[in-house]
Amino acid sequence: MKIQEEQFARLVREHKNTIYTVCYMFSQDEDEVNDLFQETLINMWKGIDGFREESKISTWIYRVALNTCLLQERKKKKEVQTVPLSMDINFFEDNDANSSQVRQLHERIGKLGLVDRAIVMMWLEDMSYDEIGAVMGITAQNVGVKLFRIKEQLKKIHDS
């Protein structure tokens, strides 16, 4: 898939909330979330020509964002210089009545392992089990089993 800069910019505009949401699930720090977002964009740009359209572009974007965040999580000690981008969305502001509940949910999800966090985040984004499986490289049935276990784990976190 050969893509031009303006097509890429449109793709980013259409999916920036998804990318930002994935990045947000991996950090509590606004600057780090922005760094993850930028790193995801770089990886998307580098990899877009290799996208073979065997899955939906949104699935590919989730996969790139998720892999970027997982890789950065493993390399946290290495610092990367970034160029700031402006975001239209800010998960760190308390603008509405639901912000406390969202923050509590984020804290509980943050106690999960990296893979479990990614799966629950995609489930919360209303992705189908098939789509989650495609991103994670597992079967839809395995997604269902993992989500059941994650929900049980979140209940235990809530009760403790």
mmCIF file of C-alpha atoms in Angstrom:
data_model
loop_
_atom_site.group_PDB
_atom_site.id
_atom_site.type_symbol
_atom_site.label_atom_id
_atom_site.label_comp_id
_atom_site.label_asym_id
_atom_site.label_seq_id
_atom_site.Cartn_x
_atom_site.Cartn_y
_atom_site.Cartn_z
ATOM 1 C CA MET A 1 0.000 0.000 0.000
ATOM 2 C CA LYS A 2 1.756 3.176 -1.214
ATOM 3 C CA ILE A 3 0.625 6.229 0.703
ATOM 4 C CA GLN A 4 1.254 9.941 0.345
ATOM 5 C CA GLU A 5 1.807 12.385 3.204
ATOM 6 C CA GLU A 6 -1.680 13.905 2.961
ATOM 7 C CA GLN A 7 -3.279 10.444 2.951
ATOM 8 C CA PHE A 8 -1.249 9.543 6.022
ATOM 9 C CA ALA A 9 -2.270 12.786 7.743
ATOM 10 C CA ARG A 10 -5.938 11.965 7.022
ATOM 11 C CA LEU A 11 -5.440 8.444 8.379
ATOM 12 C CA VAL A 12 -3.932 9.877 11.583
ATOM 13 C CA ARG A 13 -6.784 12.380 11.959
ATOM 14 C CA GLU A 14 -9.360 9.603 11.556
ATOM 15 C CA HIS A 15 -7.678 7.286 14.071
ATOM 16 C CA LYS A 16 -5.886 9.613 16.491
ATOM 17 C CA ASN A 17 -8.350 8.970 19.325
ATOM 18 C CA THR A 18 -7.797 5.228 18.974
ATOM 19 C CA ILE A 19 -4.015 5.660 18.952
ATOM 20 C CA TYR A 20 -4.147 8.023 21.908
ATOM 21 C CA THR A 21 -6.396 5.635 23.843
ATOM 22 C CA VAL A 22 -3.955 2.754 23.360
ATOM 23 C CA CYS A 23 -1.077 4.968 24.502
ATOM 24 C CA TYR A 24 -3.075 6.219 27.483
ATOM 25 C CA MET A 25 -3.558 2.660 28.703
ATOM 26 C CA PHE A 26 0.208 2.319 29.122
ATOM 27 C CA SER A 27 0.995 5.399 31.159
ATOM 28 C CA GLN A 28 -0.361 7.747 33.794
ATOM 29 C CA ASP A 29 2.036 10.503 32.672
ATOM 30 C CA GLU A 30 0.744 12.946 30.048
ATOM 31 C CA ASP A 31 4.196 13.575 28.549
ATOM 32 C CA GLU A 32 4.877 9.861 28.285
ATOM 33 C CA VAL A 33 1.490 9.283 26.615
ATOM 34 C CA ASN A 34 2.357 11.980 24.079
ATOM 35 C CA ASP A 35 5.760 10.346 23.512
ATOM 36 C CA LEU A 36 4.084 6.977 22.926
ATOM 37 C CA PHE A 37 1.634 8.625 20.523
ATOM 38 C CA GLN A 38 4.458 10.180 18.517
ATOM 39 C CA GLU A 39 6.450 6.947 18.488
ATOM 40 C CA THR A 40 3.351 5.137 17.203
ATOM 41 C CA LEU A 41 3.007 7.664 14.370
ATOM 42 C CA ILE A 42 6.644 7.148 13.424
ATOM 43 C CA ASN A 43 6.178 3.373 13.382
ATOM 44 C CA MET A 44 2.994 3.721 11.344
ATOM 45 C CA TRP A 45 4.795 5.909 8.789
ATOM 46 C CA LYS A 46 7.679 3.450 8.548
ATOM 47 C CA GLY A 47 5.358 0.461 8.190
ATOM 48 C CA ILE A 48 2.443 1.748 6.125
ATOM 49 C CA ASP A 49 3.946 0.698 2.790
ATOM 50 C CA GLY A 50 4.112 -2.873 4.126
ATOM 51 C CA PHE A 51 0.398 -2.930 4.998
ATOM 52 C CA ARG A 52 -1.010 -5.662 2.733
ATOM 53 C CA GLU A 53 -4.692 -4.946 3.403
ATOM 54 C CA GLU A 54 -5.236 -8.478 4.747
ATOM 55 C CA SER A 55 -7.037 -6.892 7.713
ATOM 56 C CA LYS A 56 -8.826 -3.637 8.339
ATOM 57 C CA ILE A 57 -6.594 -0.574 8.604
ATOM 58 C CA SER A 58 -7.967 0.028 12.122
ATOM 59 C CA THR A 59 -6.759 -3.442 13.177
ATOM 60 C CA TRP A 60 -3.303 -2.677 11.745
ATOM 61 C CA ILE A 61 -3.246 0.680 13.585
ATOM 62 C CA TYR A 62 -4.194 -0.991 16.888
ATOM 63 C CA ARG A 63 -1.436 -3.537 16.346
ATOM 64 C CA VAL A 64 1.195 -0.882 15.590
ATOM 65 C CA ALA A 65 0.135 1.227 18.585
ATOM 66 C CA LEU A 66 0.046 -1.777 20.896
ATOM 67 C CA ASN A 67 3.423 -3.099 19.737
ATOM 68 C CA THR A 68 4.937 0.370 20.065
ATOM 69 C CA CYS A 69 3.680 0.728 23.627
ATOM 70 C CA LEU A 70 4.809 -2.761 24.596
ATOM 71 C CA LEU A 71 8.264 -2.166 23.131
ATOM 72 C CA GLN A 72 8.609 1.205 24.868
ATOM 73 C CA GLU A 73 7.480 -0.350 28.133
ATOM 74 C CA ARG A 74 10.399 -2.765 27.823
ATOM 75 C CA LYS A 75 12.821 0.048 26.929
ATOM 76 C CA LYS A 76 11.721 2.618 29.520
ATOM 77 C CA LYS A 77 15.295 3.333 30.526
ATOM 78 C CA LYS A 78 16.187 4.542 27.034
ATOM 79 C CA GLU A 79 15.186 8.162 26.363
ATOM 80 C CA VAL A 80 13.967 9.296 22.955
ATOM 81 C CA GLN A 81 13.807 12.896 21.781
ATOM 82 C CA THR A 82 10.372 13.834 20.512
ATOM 83 C CA VAL A 83 8.650 16.679 18.767
ATOM 84 C CA PRO A 84 5.435 17.820 20.499
ATOM 85 C CA LEU A 85 2.125 17.401 18.667
ATOM 86 C CA SER A 86 -1.092 19.038 19.766
ATOM 87 C CA MET A 87 -3.927 16.726 20.797
ATOM 88 C CA ASP A 88 -7.624 17.557 20.666
ATOM 89 C CA ILE A 89 -8.298 15.140 23.510
ATOM 90 C CA ASN A 90 -7.019 15.266 27.069
ATOM 91 C CA PHE A 91 -7.721 12.353 29.395
ATOM 92 C CA PHE A 92 -5.940 14.111 32.260
ATOM 93 C CA GLU A 93 -8.515 16.867 32.833
ATOM 94 C CA ASP A 94 -11.427 16.506 35.257
ATOM 95 C CA ASN A 95 -14.135 18.107 33.114
ATOM 96 C CA ASP A 96 -17.149 15.945 33.870
ATOM 97 C CA ALA A 97 -18.909 13.939 36.548
ATOM 98 C CA ASN A 98 -17.609 10.637 35.167
ATOM 99 C CA SER A 99 -13.926 11.575 35.490
ATOM 100 C CA SER A 100 -13.643 10.036 38.982
ATOM 101 C CA GLN A 101 -15.068 6.716 37.777
ATOM 102 C CA VAL A 102 -12.872 6.784 34.695
ATOM 103 C CA ARG A 103 -9.817 7.451 36.853
ATOM 104 C CA GLN A 104 -10.726 4.551 39.201
ATOM 105 C CA LEU A 105 -11.227 2.220 36.242
ATOM 106 C CA HIS A 106 -7.906 3.337 34.755
ATOM 107 C CA GLU A 107 -6.164 2.682 38.089
ATOM 108 C CA ARG A 108 -7.614 -0.831 38.313
ATOM 109 C CA ILE A 109 -6.786 -1.614 34.694
ATOM 110 C CA GLY A 110 -3.295 -0.238 35.300
ATOM 111 C CA LYS A 111 -2.747 -3.012 37.870
ATOM 112 C CA LEU A 112 -3.233 -5.645 35.151
ATOM 113 C CA GLY A 113 -0.395 -7.059 33.086
ATOM 114 C CA LEU A 114 0.474 -5.359 29.798
ATOM 115 C CA VAL A 115 -1.274 -7.878 27.549
ATOM 116 C CA ASP A 116 -4.387 -7.961 29.747
ATOM 117 C CA ARG A 117 -4.484 -4.142 29.720
ATOM 118 C CA ALA A 118 -4.353 -4.149 25.948
ATOM 119 C CA ILE A 119 -7.131 -6.725 25.634
ATOM 120 C CA VAL A 120 -9.485 -4.972 28.066
ATOM 121 C CA MET A 121 -8.801 -1.624 26.371
ATOM 122 C CA MET A 122 -9.771 -3.005 22.963
ATOM 123 C CA TRP A 123 -12.857 -4.636 24.482
ATOM 124 C CA LEU A 124 -13.830 -1.281 26.018
ATOM 125 C CA GLU A 125 -13.438 0.218 22.534
ATOM 126 C CA ASP A 126 -16.165 -2.223 21.355
ATOM 127 C CA MET A 127 -13.807 -4.239 19.172
ATOM 128 C CA SER A 128 -15.093 -7.720 18.359
ATOM 129 C CA TYR A 129 -13.345 -10.787 19.712
ATOM 130 C CA ASP A 130 -12.202 -11.514 16.149
ATOM 131 C CA GLU A 131 -10.675 -8.025 15.826
ATOM 132 C CA ILE A 132 -8.978 -8.269 19.221
ATOM 133 C CA GLY A 133 -7.672 -11.686 18.277
ATOM 134 C CA ALA A 134 -6.307 -10.333 15.000
ATOM 135 C CA VAL A 135 -4.459 -7.556 16.816
ATOM 136 C CA MET A 136 -3.128 -9.867 19.538
ATOM 137 C CA GLY A 137 -2.395 -12.861 17.323
ATOM 138 C CA ILE A 138 -4.753 -15.198 19.224
ATOM 139 C CA THR A 139 -8.094 -16.847 18.481
ATOM 140 C CA ALA A 140 -11.418 -15.185 19.227
ATOM 141 C CA GLN A 141 -12.157 -18.038 21.663
ATOM 142 C CA ASN A 142 -8.901 -17.318 23.487
ATOM 143 C CA VAL A 143 -9.926 -13.637 23.681
ATOM 144 C CA GLY A 144 -13.165 -14.684 25.371
ATOM 145 C CA VAL A 145 -11.310 -16.820 27.912
ATOM 146 C CA LYS A 146 -8.807 -14.032 28.615
ATOM 147 C CA LEU A 147 -11.579 -11.447 29.045
ATOM 148 C CA PHE A 148 -13.419 -13.691 31.494
ATOM 149 C CA ARG A 149 -10.227 -14.065 33.554
ATOM 150 C CA ILE A 150 -9.490 -10.338 33.332
ATOM 151 C CA LYS A 151 -12.998 -9.471 34.567
ATOM 152 C CA GLU A 152 -12.544 -11.857 37.501
ATOM 153 C CA GLN A 153 -9.184 -10.274 38.256
ATOM 154 C CA LEU A 154 -10.700 -6.744 38.123
ATOM 155 C CA LYS A 155 -13.429 -7.837 40.569
ATOM 156 C CA LYS A 156 -10.739 -9.025 42.984
ATOM 157 C CA ILE A 157 -8.884 -5.716 42.614
ATOM 158 C CA HIS A 158 -12.175 -3.881 43.313
ATOM 159 C CA ASP A 159 -12.927 -6.001 46.392
ATOM 160 C CA SER A 160 -9.483 -5.605 47.930
#
